[in-house]
Coordinates of N, CA and C in Angstrom, one line a residue:
M1 N 0.8 -1.3 0.1 CA 0.1 0.0 0.1 C 0.8 1.1 -0.1
A2 N 1.0 2.1 -1.0 CA 1.6 3.2 -1.2 C 1.0 4.3 -0.2
T3 N 2.0 5.1 0.4 CA 1.5 6.0 1.5 C 1.8 7.6 1.0
S4 N 2.8 8.0 1.7 CA 3.4 9.3 1.2 C 4.3 9.2 0.1
Q5 N 4.9 10.4 -0.3 CA 5.5 10.2 -1.7 C 6.6 9.4 -1.5
N6 N 7.5 9.1 -0.3 CA 8.6 8.8 -0.1 C 8.6 7.4 0.7
E7 N 7.4 7.1 1.0 CA 7.2 5.9 2.2 C 6.5 4.9 1.3
L8 N 6.7 3.6 1.8 CA 6.0 2.4 1.5 C 5.6 1.6 2.5
H9 N 4.4 1.5 3.0 CA 4.0 0.7 4.2 C 3.4 -0.5 3.8
L10 N 3.6 -1.7 4.2 CA 3.1 -3.1 3.9 C 2.7 -3.8 5.0
A11 N 1.7 -4.7 5.0 CA 1.3 -5.4 6.2 C 2.6 -6.3 6.6
P12 N 2.6 -6.3 7.9 CA 3.6 -7.1 8.6 C 3.9 -8.2 7.9
G13 N 5.2 -8.6 7.6 CA 5.5 -10.1 7.0 C 5.7 -9.8 5.4
T14 N 5.0 -8.9 4.9 CA 4.9 -8.7 3.5 C 6.2 -8.7 2.7
V15 N 7.5 -7.6 3.3 CA 8.5 -7.7 2.9 C 9.4 -8.6 2.9
A16 N 9.2 -9.6 4.1 CA 10.1 -10.9 4.1 C 9.5 -11.8 3.2
L17 N 8.0 -11.8 2.8 CA 7.4 -12.6 1.9 C 7.9 -12.7 0.4
V18 N 7.9 -11.2 0.3 CA 8.3 -10.7 -1.2 C 9.8 -10.8 -1.4
R19 N 10.6 -10.6 -0.4 CA 12.0 -11.0 -0.6 C 12.2 -12.4 -0.8
D20 N 11.4 -13.3 0.0 CA 11.8 -14.6 -0.2 C 11.4 -15.3 -1.7
T21 N 10.2 -14.7 -1.9 CA 10.0 -14.9 -3.4 C 10.7 -14.5 -4.4
V22 N 11.3 -13.5 -4.2 CA 12.0 -12.7 -5.5 C 13.5 -13.7 -5.4
R23 N 14.1 -13.8 -4.0 CA 15.2 -14.8 -4.0 C 15.0 -16.2 -4.7
S24 N 13.7 -16.8 -4.4 CA 13.8 -18.1 -5.0 C 13.7 -18.1 -6.5
E25 N 13.9 -17.0 -7.2 CA 13.5 -17.0 -8.5 C 15.1 -17.1 -9.3
P26 N 15.1 -17.5 -10.2 CA 16.6 -17.5 -11.0 C 17.3 -16.1 -11.1
T27 N 18.5 -16.1 -10.9 CA 19.2 -14.9 -11.0 C 19.2 -14.1 -12.4
S28 N 19.0 -15.1 -13.5 CA 18.8 -14.7 -14.6 C 17.6 -15.0 -15.3
P29 N 16.9 -13.9 -16.0 CA 15.3 -14.4 -16.5 C 15.4 -15.7 -17.4
H30 N 14.6 -16.5 -17.1 CA 14.2 -17.8 -18.1 C 13.8 -17.1 -19.5
G31 N 12.7 -16.2 -19.1 CA 12.2 -15.6 -20.6 C 13.1 -14.5 -21.4
D32 N 12.2 -13.9 -22.3 CA 13.1 -12.8 -23.0 C 13.3 -11.7 -22.2
F33 N 14.7 -11.5 -21.9 CA 14.9 -10.1 -21.0 C 14.4 -9.0 -21.5
A34 N 14.6 -8.9 -22.9 CA 14.2 -7.4 -23.5 C 12.7 -7.3 -23.4
T35 N 12.0 -8.3 -23.4 CA 10.4 -8.3 -23.2 C 10.2 -7.8 -21.7
T36 N 10.8 -8.4 -20.9 CA 10.8 -8.2 -19.2 C 10.8 -6.7 -19.1
L37 N 12.0 -6.3 -19.9 CA 12.3 -4.9 -19.7 C 11.5 -3.9 -20.3
A38 N 10.9 -4.4 -21.4 CA 9.6 -3.7 -22.1 C 8.6 -3.3 -21.2
I39 N 8.3 -4.5 -20.6 CA 6.9 -4.4 -19.7 C 7.0 -3.6 -18.6
L40 N 8.2 -3.8 -17.9 CA 8.6 -3.0 -16.9 C 8.6 -1.3 -17.4
D41 N 9.2 -1.1 -18.5 CA 8.9 0.4 -18.9 C 7.6 0.8 -19.2
R42 N 6.7 -0.1 -19.6 CA 5.3 0.1 -19.9 C 4.5 0.2 -18.4
V43 N 5.0 -0.5 -17.5 CA 4.5 -0.3 -16.1 C 4.9 1.3 -15.5
D44 N 6.0 1.5 -15.7 CA 6.3 2.8 -15.3 C 5.7 4.0 -15.9
R45 N 5.4 3.7 -17.4 CA 4.8 4.8 -18.2 C 3.3 4.8 -17.8
L46 N 2.8 3.6 -17.3 CA 1.3 3.8 -17.0 C 1.3 4.6 -15.4
K47 N 2.2 4.1 -14.7 CA 2.3 4.9 -13.3 C 2.3 6.4 -13.6
A48 N 3.2 6.9 -14.7 CA 3.5 8.2 -14.9 C 2.1 8.8 -15.4
L49 N 1.3 8.1 -16.3 CA 0.1 8.3 -16.7 C -0.9 8.6 -15.5
G50 N -0.8 7.8 -14.7 CA -1.5 7.8 -13.4 C -1.4 9.1 -12.7
D51 N -0.3 9.6 -12.7 CA 0.3 10.7 -11.6 C -0.3 11.9 -12.8
T52 N -0.4 11.9 -13.9 CA -0.9 12.8 -14.7 C -2.4 12.9 -14.5
L53 N -3.0 11.9 -14.5 CA -4.3 12.0 -14.2 C -4.5 12.6 -12.7
L54 N -3.9 12.2 -11.8 CA -4.2 12.8 -10.7 C -3.8 14.3 -10.6
Q55 N -3.1 14.7 -11.3 CA -2.7 15.9 -11.3 C -4.0 16.8 -12.3
L56 N -4.3 16.3 -13.2 CA -5.6 16.9 -13.6 C -6.6 16.8 -12.8
V57 N -7.0 16.0 -12.0 CA -7.9 15.7 -10.9 C -7.5 17.0 -9.9
E58 N -6.5 17.1 -9.6 CA -6.0 18.0 -8.5 C -6.3 19.6 -9.1
Q59 N -6.1 19.6 -10.3 CA -6.3 21.0 -11.0 C -7.9 21.2 -11.1
E60 N -8.6 20.4 -11.6 CA -10.1 20.7 -11.5 C -10.9 20.5 -10.2
S61 N -10.1 20.1 -9.4 CA -10.8 20.1 -8.1 C -10.3 21.1 -7.1
G62 N -9.3 21.8 -7.3 CA -8.6 22.5 -6.4 C -8.0 22.1 -5.1
L63 N -8.0 20.8 -5.0 CA -7.6 19.9 -3.7 C -6.2 19.3 -4.0
R64 N -5.3 19.2 -2.9 CA -4.2 18.3 -3.0 C -4.4 16.9 -3.1
R65 N -3.4 16.0 -3.5 CA -3.7 14.4 -3.5 C -3.8 14.2 -2.0
S66 N -3.2 14.7 -1.2 CA -3.5 14.3 0.3 C -4.9 14.6 0.8
E67 N -5.4 15.6 0.4 CA -6.8 15.9 0.7 C -7.6 14.9 -0.2
L68 N -7.5 14.9 -1.3 CA -8.5 13.9 -2.1 C -8.3 12.4 -1.4
A69 N -7.1 12.2 -1.1 CA -6.7 10.7 -0.4 C -7.6 10.6 1.0
L70 N -7.6 11.6 1.9 CA -8.5 11.8 2.9 C -10.0 11.6 2.4
L71 N -10.6 12.2 1.7 CA -11.8 12.5 1.3 C -12.1 11.0 1.0
D72 N -11.4 10.3 0.2 CA -11.6 8.9 -0.3 C -11.5 8.0 0.9
A73 N -10.8 8.2 1.7 CA -10.7 7.2 2.8 C -12.2 7.3 3.6
L74 N -12.3 8.5 3.8 CA -13.5 8.8 4.4 C -14.8 8.3 3.8
Q75 N -14.9 8.3 2.5 CA -16.0 7.7 1.8 C -16.2 6.1 2.1
A76 N -14.9 5.5 2.1 CA -14.9 4.0 2.3 C -15.4 3.7 3.5
V77 N -15.4 4.8 4.6 CA -16.0 4.3 6.0 C -17.5 4.5 5.8
D78 N -18.1 3.5 6.6 CA -19.5 3.6 6.6 C -20.1 4.7 6.9
S79 N -21.0 5.3 6.1 CA -21.6 6.6 6.1 C -22.1 7.2 7.3
E80 N -22.5 6.0 8.1 CA -23.3 6.3 9.5 C -22.4 6.7 10.5
H81 N -21.0 6.6 10.3 CA -19.8 6.7 11.3 C -19.0 7.7 11.0
D82 N -18.5 8.5 12.0 CA -17.1 9.2 11.9 C -15.9 8.3 12.0
D83 N -15.0 9.0 11.6 CA -13.7 8.0 11.7 C -12.7 8.8 12.5
H84 N -11.8 8.2 13.2 CA -10.7 8.6 14.0 C -9.5 9.0 13.2
P85 N -8.9 10.2 13.6 CA -7.7 10.7 12.7 C -6.6 9.6 12.6
R86 N -6.3 8.7 13.6 CA -5.3 8.0 13.9 C -5.5 6.9 12.9
R87 N -6.9 6.3 12.8 CA -7.2 5.3 11.6 C -7.0 5.8 10.3
L88 N -7.6 6.8 10.0 CA -7.3 7.8 8.8 C -6.0 7.6 8.2
G89 N -5.3 8.0 9.2 CA -3.8 8.2 9.1 C -3.3 7.0 8.3
R90 N -3.6 5.9 9.1 CA -2.9 4.6 8.8 C -3.4 4.3 7.2
A91 N -4.8 4.6 7.1 CA -5.3 4.1 5.7 C -4.5 5.0 4.8
V92 N -4.0 6.1 5.0 CA -3.8 7.2 3.9 C -2.2 7.4 3.6
G93 N -1.5 6.8 5.1 CA 0.0 6.8 5.3 C 0.2 8.4 5.7
M94 N -0.5 8.9 6.5 CA -0.2 10.2 7.1 C -0.2 10.0 8.6
T95 N 0.6 10.9 9.2 CA 0.5 11.2 10.7 C -0.8 11.6 11.2
T96 N -1.0 11.2 12.3 CA -2.2 11.8 13.0 C -2.2 13.3 12.8
D97 N -1.4 13.8 13.1 CA -1.3 15.5 12.8 C -1.5 16.0 11.6
A98 N -1.1 15.2 10.7 CA -1.2 15.6 9.3 C -2.7 15.4 8.8
V99 N -3.3 14.4 9.4 CA -4.6 14.3 8.9 C -5.5 15.3 9.8
V100 N -5.3 15.6 10.7 CA -6.2 16.7 11.4 C -5.8 18.2 10.7
A101 N -4.5 18.4 10.3 CA -4.5 19.5 9.5 C -5.2 19.7 8.3
T102 N -4.9 18.3 7.7 CA -5.7 18.3 6.2 C -7.2 18.3 6.6
A103 N -7.6 17.6 7.4 CA -9.2 17.8 7.8 C -9.7 19.2 8.2
E104 N -8.8 20.0 9.0 CA -9.2 21.4 9.2 C -9.2 21.9 7.9
S105 N -8.2 21.8 7.1 CA -8.5 22.6 5.8 C -9.6 22.3 5.1
L106 N -9.9 20.9 5.0 CA -11.3 20.4 4.2 C -12.5 21.1 5.1
A107 N -12.4 21.0 6.3 CA -13.5 21.5 6.9 C -13.8 23.1 6.8
A108 N -12.9 23.7 6.6 CA -13.0 25.1 6.5 C -13.7 25.2 5.0
R109 N -13.6 24.5 4.1 CA -14.1 24.4 2.7 C -15.7 23.7 2.9
G110 N -16.0 23.2 3.8 CA -17.2 22.5 4.1 C -17.2 21.1 3.5
L111 N -16.2 20.5 3.3 CA -15.9 19.1 2.7 C -16.2 18.0 3.7
V112 N -15.6 18.3 5.0 CA -15.6 17.2 6.1 C -16.2 18.2 7.5
G113 N -16.8 17.4 8.1 CA -17.1 17.7 9.5 C -16.1 17.2 10.6
I114 N -15.8 17.7 11.6 CA -14.9 17.5 12.7 C -15.5 17.2 14.0
V115 N -15.4 16.5 14.7 CA -16.1 16.3 16.0 C -14.9 16.3 17.1
H116 N -14.9 17.2 17.9 CA -13.6 17.3 18.9 C -14.3 16.8 20.3
D117 N -12.8 16.2 20.9 CA -13.3 15.8 22.2 C -13.4 16.8 23.6
D118 N -13.5 16.6 24.6 CA -13.6 17.7 25.7 C -12.3 18.4 25.8
A119 N -11.3 17.9 25.5 CA -9.9 18.7 25.5 C -9.7 19.3 24.1
G120 N -10.7 19.5 23.2 CA -10.6 20.1 21.8 C -9.8 19.7 20.8
R121 N -9.5 18.2 21.2 CA -8.8 17.4 20.0 C -9.8 16.9 19.1
A122 N -9.4 16.6 17.8 CA -10.1 16.1 16.8 C -10.5 14.6 17.2
A123 N -11.7 14.1 17.5 CA -11.7 12.9 17.8 C -12.2 12.1 16.8
A124 N -13.3 12.7 15.9 CA -13.7 12.1 14.7 C -13.7 13.0 13.6
I125 N -13.9 12.3 12.2 CA -14.1 13.3 11.1 C -15.1 12.6 10.2
H126 N -15.9 13.4 9.5 CA -16.8 12.8 8.5 C -16.9 13.4 7.3
L127 N -17.4 12.7 6.4 CA -17.4 13.2 5.1 C -18.8 14.0 5.1
T128 N -18.8 15.4 4.2 CA -19.9 16.1 4.1 C -20.7 15.8 3.0
D129 N -21.8 16.0 2.3 CA -22.5 16.0 1.2 C -21.4 16.6 0.1
A130 N -20.8 17.9 0.6 CA -20.1 18.6 -0.4 C -18.9 17.9 -0.6
G131 N -18.3 17.2 0.3 CA -17.1 16.4 0.0 C -17.5 15.1 -0.9
R132 N -18.6 14.5 -0.6 CA -19.0 13.5 -1.6 C -19.3 14.1 -3.0
A133 N -19.8 15.2 -3.2 CA -19.8 15.9 -4.4 C -18.5 16.1 -4.9
V134 N -17.6 16.5 -4.3 CA -16.3 16.7 -4.8 C -15.5 15.6 -5.3
L135 N -15.7 14.3 -4.5 CA -15.2 13.1 -4.9 C -15.8 12.5 -6.2
T136 N -17.3 12.7 -6.4 CA -17.8 12.5 -7.6 C -17.4 13.3 -8.6
Q137 N -17.1 14.5 -8.7 CA -16.6 15.3 -9.8 C -15.1 14.8 -9.9
A138 N -14.3 14.2 -9.1 CA -13.0 13.9 -9.4 C -13.2 12.6 -10.1
E139 N -14.1 11.7 -9.8 CA -14.2 10.3 -10.6 C -14.6 10.6 -11.8
A140 N -15.7 11.6 -12.1 CA -15.9 11.9 -13.5 C -14.7 12.5 -14.4
V141 N -13.8 13.5 -13.6 CA -12.8 13.8 -14.3 C -12.1 12.5 -15.1
Q142 N -11.7 11.8 -14.2 CA -10.9 10.4 -14.6 C -11.7 9.7 -15.6
I143 N -12.9 9.5 -15.3 CA -13.6 8.7 -16.1 C -13.6 9.3 -17.5
R144 N -13.8 10.6 -17.6 CA -13.9 11.3 -18.9 C -12.2 11.0 -20.0
A145 N -11.5 11.2 -18.9 CA -10.0 11.1 -19.5 C -9.7 9.8 -20.0
T146 N -10.1 8.9 -19.3 CA -9.9 7.4 -19.6 C -10.9 6.9 -20.9
D147 N -12.0 7.2 -20.7 CA -12.9 7.1 -21.8 C -12.5 7.8 -23.2
A148 N -11.7 8.7 -23.3 CA -11.1 9.4 -24.2 C -10.4 8.1 -25.0
A149 N -9.5 7.8 -24.0 CA -8.1 6.9 -24.6 C -8.9 5.4 -25.0
V150 N -9.8 5.1 -24.1 CA -10.5 3.9 -24.8 C -11.1 4.1 -26.0
R151 N -11.7 5.0 -26.5 CA -12.4 5.4 -27.6 C -11.2 5.5 -28.6
E152 N -10.1 6.0 -28.6 CA -9.0 5.9 -29.3 C -8.4 4.5 -29.8
V153 N -8.5 3.5 -29.0 CA -7.8 2.2 -29.3 C -9.1 1.4 -29.6
G154 N -10.4 1.8 -29.4 CA -11.5 1.2 -29.9 C -12.1 -0.1 -29.0
P155 N -12.9 -0.6 -29.0 CA -13.5 -1.9 -28.5 C -12.6 -3.2 -28.3
E156 N -12.3 -3.5 -29.4 CA -11.4 -4.7 -29.6 C -9.9 -4.4 -29.0
G157 N -9.5 -3.4 -29.0 CA -8.1 -2.9 -28.5 C -8.1 -2.9 -27.0
S158 N -9.2 -2.2 -26.3 CA -9.6 -2.3 -25.1 C -9.7 -3.5 -24.4
R159 N -10.4 -4.6 -25.0 CA -10.8 -5.8 -24.5 C -9.3 -6.6 -24.3
R160 N -8.6 -6.5 -25.7 CA -7.1 -7.2 -25.5 C -6.5 -6.5 -24.2
A161 N -6.6 -5.3 -24.2 CA -5.4 -4.4 -23.2 C -6.1 -5.1 -21.8
L162 N -7.3 -5.2 -21.5 CA -7.6 -5.6 -20.3 C -7.3 -7.0 -20.0
A163 N -7.5 -8.0 -21.1 CA -7.0 -9.2 -21.0 C -5.5 -9.5 -20.4
V164 N -4.7 -8.6 -21.3 CA -3.4 -8.9 -21.1 C -2.9 -8.1 -19.8
L165 N -3.5 -7.0 -19.5 CA -3.4 -6.6 -18.1 C -3.6 -7.4 -16.9
D166 N -4.8 -8.0 -17.0 CA -5.4 -9.0 -15.9 C -4.3 -10.0 -15.9
Q167 N -3.8 -10.6 -17.0 CA -2.9 -11.8 -17.2 C -1.6 -11.4 -16.3
I168 N -1.1 -10.1 -16.5 CA 0.1 -9.8 -16.2 C -0.4 -9.2 -14.4
I169 N -1.2 -8.8 -13.9 CA -1.5 -8.7 -12.5 C -1.8 -9.8 -12.0
G170 N -2.3 -10.9 -12.6 CA -2.4 -12.3 -11.8 C -1.1 -12.9 -11.9
A171 N -0.2 -12.6 -12.7 CA 1.0 -13.3 -12.8 C 2.0 -12.9 -11.5
M172 N 1.9 -11.4 -11.6 CA 2.8 -10.8 -10.5 C 2.1 -10.5 -8.9
S173 N 0.9 -11.0 -8.8 CA 0.2 -11.0 -7.5 C 0.6 -11.6 -6.4
P174 N 1.4 -12.7 -6.7 CA 1.9 -13.7 -5.6 C 3.0 -12.9 -5.0
L175 N 3.7 -11.9 -5.8 CA 4.8 -10.9 -5.2 C 4.2 -10.4 -4.0
A176 N 3.2 -9.9 -3.9 CA 2.4 -8.9 -2.9 C 1.1 -9.4 -2.5
P177 N 1.0 -10.5 -1.9 CA 0.0 -11.4 -1.4 C -1.1 -10.4 -0.3
A178 N -0.2 -9.7 0.4 CA -0.8 -8.9 1.5 C -1.5 -7.4 1.0
V179 N -1.1 -7.1 -0.3 CA -1.5 -6.0 -0.6 C -2.9 -6.4 -1.4
E180 N -4.0 -5.6 -0.9 CA -5.3 -5.6 -1.4 C -5.5 -5.2 -2.8
L181 N -5.7 -5.8 -3.7 CA -5.8 -5.2 -5.1 C -7.2 -5.3 -5.4
C182 N -8.0 -4.1 -5.7 CA -9.6 -4.0 -5.7 C -9.7 -4.5 -7.0
A183 N -10.9 -5.4 -7.1 CA -11.2 -5.7 -8.6 C -11.5 -4.5 -9.2
P184 N -11.5 -4.5 -10.6 CA -11.8 -3.2 -11.3 C -13.2 -2.7 -11.0
E185 N -14.2 -3.6 -11.0 CA -15.8 -3.2 -10.8 C -15.7 -2.5 -9.3
N186 N -14.7 -2.7 -8.2 CA -14.9 -2.3 -7.1 C -14.3 -1.0 -6.7
R187 N -13.1 -0.9 -7.8 CA -12.5 0.4 -7.4 C -13.0 1.7 -7.5
M188 N -12.9 2.5 -6.4 CA -13.4 3.7 -6.4 C -12.2 4.8 -6.6
L189 N -12.6 6.0 -7.4 CA -11.6 6.7 -7.9 C -11.8 8.0 -6.8
P190 N -10.8 8.9 -6.5 CA -9.4 9.0 -7.0 C -8.6 8.4 -6.2
G191 N -8.8 7.3 -5.4 CA -7.8 6.8 -4.4 C -6.8 6.0 -5.1
A192 N -6.8 5.8 -5.7 CA -5.6 4.8 -6.4 C -4.7 5.0 -5.9

């Protein structure tokens, strides 16, 4: 699970499991090394395109990625309940203080509500209707941009691309068994 720009937090034991899996593989690729490098290059380019898409969402929404991530995490919480800043921090890879500061910025714009304890500390945060509307708009931006690409490659090209991507994801998934990969139909944007 990616967190802040320079940190990566995985479930306990994941690093050792991935390290053991990678170490058990042969030192030189069995397949076509040039193809392996070409696939890695395409994966890097897809990540860069994802970053570009998130920049577009930031520009359209006027929110930073950390703000969008916090809104997205709040949307994932049962709509009947508030969520504690510490749990939200773990979900988005931010410190509790950073979550509170981000939530205060979002609250000033009416996108979240904050419940304070008797000592005046943020005890719970909840998404407002305005926050839900911003997430819907952010998702629409991503859908429109992706739809333009899908139209460019056409239905058959899209089906082939999905099949190949699913195959690669399936083949690489054993490297990160503790990382939950959302099924495409369950993935909510922009959390990505």
